[in-house]
Short mmCIF file of C-alpha atoms and ligand atoms in Angstrom, two decimals:
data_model
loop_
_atom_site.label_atom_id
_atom_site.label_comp_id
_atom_site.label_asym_id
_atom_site.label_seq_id
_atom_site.Cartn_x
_atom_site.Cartn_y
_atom_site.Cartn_z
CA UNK A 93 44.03 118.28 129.06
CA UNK A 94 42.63 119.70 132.50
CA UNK A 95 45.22 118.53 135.56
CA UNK A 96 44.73 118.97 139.00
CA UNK A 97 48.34 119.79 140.69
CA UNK A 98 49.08 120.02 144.02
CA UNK A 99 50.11 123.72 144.32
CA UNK A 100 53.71 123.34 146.25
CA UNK A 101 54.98 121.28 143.25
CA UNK A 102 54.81 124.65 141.24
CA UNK A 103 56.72 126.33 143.84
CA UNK A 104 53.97 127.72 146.20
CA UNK A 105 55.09 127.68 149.45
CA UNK A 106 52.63 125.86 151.35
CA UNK A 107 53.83 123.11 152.89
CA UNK A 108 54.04 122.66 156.71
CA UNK A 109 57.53 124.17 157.13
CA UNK A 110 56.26 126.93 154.71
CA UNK A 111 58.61 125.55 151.71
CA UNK A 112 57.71 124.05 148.31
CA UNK A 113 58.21 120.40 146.59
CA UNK A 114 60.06 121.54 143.45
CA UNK A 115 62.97 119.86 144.27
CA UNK A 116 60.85 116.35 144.63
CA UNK A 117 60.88 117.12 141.05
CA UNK A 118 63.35 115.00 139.37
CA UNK A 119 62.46 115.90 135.33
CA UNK A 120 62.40 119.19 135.42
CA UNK A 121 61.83 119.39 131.56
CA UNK A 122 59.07 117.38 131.14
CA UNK A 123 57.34 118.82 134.27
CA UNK A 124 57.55 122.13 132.74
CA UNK A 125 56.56 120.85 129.19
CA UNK A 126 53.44 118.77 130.62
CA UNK A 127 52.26 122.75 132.66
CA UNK A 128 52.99 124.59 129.78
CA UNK A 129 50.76 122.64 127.42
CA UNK A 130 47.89 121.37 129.69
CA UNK A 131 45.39 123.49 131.42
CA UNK A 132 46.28 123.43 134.74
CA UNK A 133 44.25 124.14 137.92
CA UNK A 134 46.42 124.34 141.48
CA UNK A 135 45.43 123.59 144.54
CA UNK A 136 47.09 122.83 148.44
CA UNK A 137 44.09 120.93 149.57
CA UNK A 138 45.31 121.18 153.34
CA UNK A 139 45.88 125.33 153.10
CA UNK A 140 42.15 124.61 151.29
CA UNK A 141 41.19 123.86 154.40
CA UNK A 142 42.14 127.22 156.60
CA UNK A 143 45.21 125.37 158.37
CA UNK A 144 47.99 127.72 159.09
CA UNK A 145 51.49 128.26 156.97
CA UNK A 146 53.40 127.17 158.87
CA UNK A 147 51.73 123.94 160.69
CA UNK A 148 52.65 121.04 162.38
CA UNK A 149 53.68 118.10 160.52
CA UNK A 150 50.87 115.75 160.38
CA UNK A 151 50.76 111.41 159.41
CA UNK A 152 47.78 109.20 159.36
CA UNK A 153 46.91 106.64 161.36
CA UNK A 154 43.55 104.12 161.69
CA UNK A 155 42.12 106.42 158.87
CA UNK A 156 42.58 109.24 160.41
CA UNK A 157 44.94 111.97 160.49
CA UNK A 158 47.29 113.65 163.34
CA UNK A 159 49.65 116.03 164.12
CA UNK A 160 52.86 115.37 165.74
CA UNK A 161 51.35 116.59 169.06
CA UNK A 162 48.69 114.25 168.54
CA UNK A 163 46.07 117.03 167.49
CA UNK A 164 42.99 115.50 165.19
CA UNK A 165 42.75 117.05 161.91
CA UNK A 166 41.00 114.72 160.42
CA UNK A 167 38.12 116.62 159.54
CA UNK A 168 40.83 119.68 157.89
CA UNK A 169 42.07 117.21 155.75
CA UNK A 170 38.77 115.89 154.89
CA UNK A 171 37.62 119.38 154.28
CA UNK A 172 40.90 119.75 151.78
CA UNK A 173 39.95 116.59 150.00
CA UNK A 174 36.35 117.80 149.13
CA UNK A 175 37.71 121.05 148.05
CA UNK A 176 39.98 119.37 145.88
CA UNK A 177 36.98 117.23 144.71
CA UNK A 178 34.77 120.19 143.91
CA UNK A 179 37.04 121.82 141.82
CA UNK A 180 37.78 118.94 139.72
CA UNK A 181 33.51 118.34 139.31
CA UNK A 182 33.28 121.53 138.52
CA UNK A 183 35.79 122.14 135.91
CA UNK A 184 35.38 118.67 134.76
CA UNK A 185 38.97 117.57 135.53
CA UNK A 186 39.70 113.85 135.02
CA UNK A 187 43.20 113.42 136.17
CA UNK A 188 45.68 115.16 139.06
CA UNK A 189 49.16 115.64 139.44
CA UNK A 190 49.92 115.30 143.03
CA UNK A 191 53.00 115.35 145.62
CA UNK A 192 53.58 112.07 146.89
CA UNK A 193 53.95 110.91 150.03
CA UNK A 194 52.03 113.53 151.76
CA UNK A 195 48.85 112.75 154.13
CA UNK A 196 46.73 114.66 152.22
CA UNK A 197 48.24 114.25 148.14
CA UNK A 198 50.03 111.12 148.49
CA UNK A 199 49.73 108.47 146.11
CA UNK A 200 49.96 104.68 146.93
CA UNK A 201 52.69 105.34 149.92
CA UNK A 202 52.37 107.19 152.79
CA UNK A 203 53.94 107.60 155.85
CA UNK A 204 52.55 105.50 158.55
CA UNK A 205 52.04 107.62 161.58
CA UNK A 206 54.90 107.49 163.73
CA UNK A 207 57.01 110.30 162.10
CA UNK A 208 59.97 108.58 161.41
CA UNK A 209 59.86 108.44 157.83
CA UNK A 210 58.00 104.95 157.13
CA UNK A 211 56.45 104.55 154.12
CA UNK A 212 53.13 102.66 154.10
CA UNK A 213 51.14 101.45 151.19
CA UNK A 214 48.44 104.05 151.33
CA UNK A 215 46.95 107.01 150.12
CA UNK A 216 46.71 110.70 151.24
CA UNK A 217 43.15 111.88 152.03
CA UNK A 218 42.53 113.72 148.70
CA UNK A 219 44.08 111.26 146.60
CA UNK A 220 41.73 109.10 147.74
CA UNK A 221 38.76 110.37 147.45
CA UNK A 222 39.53 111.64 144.03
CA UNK A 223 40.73 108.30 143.17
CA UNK A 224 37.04 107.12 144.65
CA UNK A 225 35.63 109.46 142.15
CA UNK A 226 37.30 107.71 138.69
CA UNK A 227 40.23 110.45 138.88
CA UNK A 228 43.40 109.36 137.62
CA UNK A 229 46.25 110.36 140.04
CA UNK A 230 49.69 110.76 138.98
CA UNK A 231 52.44 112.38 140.97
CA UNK A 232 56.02 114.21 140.65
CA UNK A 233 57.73 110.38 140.01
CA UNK A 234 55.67 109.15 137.37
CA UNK A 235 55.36 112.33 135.07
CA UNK A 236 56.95 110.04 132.14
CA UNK A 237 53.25 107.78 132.88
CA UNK A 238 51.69 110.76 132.78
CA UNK A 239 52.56 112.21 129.55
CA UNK A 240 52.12 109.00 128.04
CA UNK A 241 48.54 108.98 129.42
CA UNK A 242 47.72 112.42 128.29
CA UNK A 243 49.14 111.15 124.50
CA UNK A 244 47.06 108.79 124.59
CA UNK A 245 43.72 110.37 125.79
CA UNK A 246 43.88 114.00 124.67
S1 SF4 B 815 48.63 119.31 150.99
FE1 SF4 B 815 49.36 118.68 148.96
S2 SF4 B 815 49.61 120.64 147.89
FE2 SF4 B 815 49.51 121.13 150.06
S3 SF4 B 815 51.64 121.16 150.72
FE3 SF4 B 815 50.86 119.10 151.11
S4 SF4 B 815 51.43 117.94 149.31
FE4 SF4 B 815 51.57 120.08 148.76
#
């Protein structure tokens, strides 16, 4: 199966503070079992964009999305999202493994804008609009769904 993968869950270090997600990764074994036998395409949909490594920390807020100093980067992230989009049209990609909780990858939760750690119900920029666009989004805590999904449709 094609998957879409956020690119700091496979150790790229793209994040804001420059580091990676692996550790988010709980199941180590079955993460590396579900890369090594699907056809996997990366991407860091906000690094997509041309923001910096390092960059600020940024949260959404009224459906839009801002740095700690308050900076809009709304359009980046939308930017990200459509890159994100593109590839999975392209290659014909149906379903994405992304990093949760982030403002552009997060799935169903998201922090809610003040930067001080609250989870929302929500969903990062990308995640969304691939979610708008029938793609089945998975991230680094529900891998055990995920295989089950790819068992079951591959
Ligand atoms: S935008 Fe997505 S891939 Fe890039 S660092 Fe954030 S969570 Fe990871």
């Amino acid at each position: 199966m094609k998957i879409l993968i956020s690119s700091c869950l496979l150790g790229e270090r793209v994040r804001y503070s420059g580091s990676d997600s692996s550790s988010s990764i709980k199941n180590r074994d079955l993460f590396e079992e579900i890369i090594s036998s699907n056809m996997i395409f990366p991407i860091c949909p906000e690094v997509s964009s041309g923001l910096p490594i390092p960059r600020e920390p940024a949260e959404q807020k009224n459906n839009k999305v801002y740095t700690i100093s308050n900076k809009d980067l709304t359009k980046q992230f939308e930017k990200g999202a459509n890159n994100a989009l593109e590839i999975c049209i392209k290659n014909q990609i149906s379903v994405a493994l992304l990093k949760s909780k982030s403002p552009s990858c997060g799935n169903n939760k998201v922090y809610d804008g003040t930067f001080t750690s609250t989870l929302i119900e929500g969903n990062g920029v990308t995640a969304k609009l691939l979610k708008e666009n029938s793609i089945k989004i998975f991230d680094e805590t529900s891998l055990e769904e995920l295989k089950e999904y790819i068992n079951n449709n591959f």
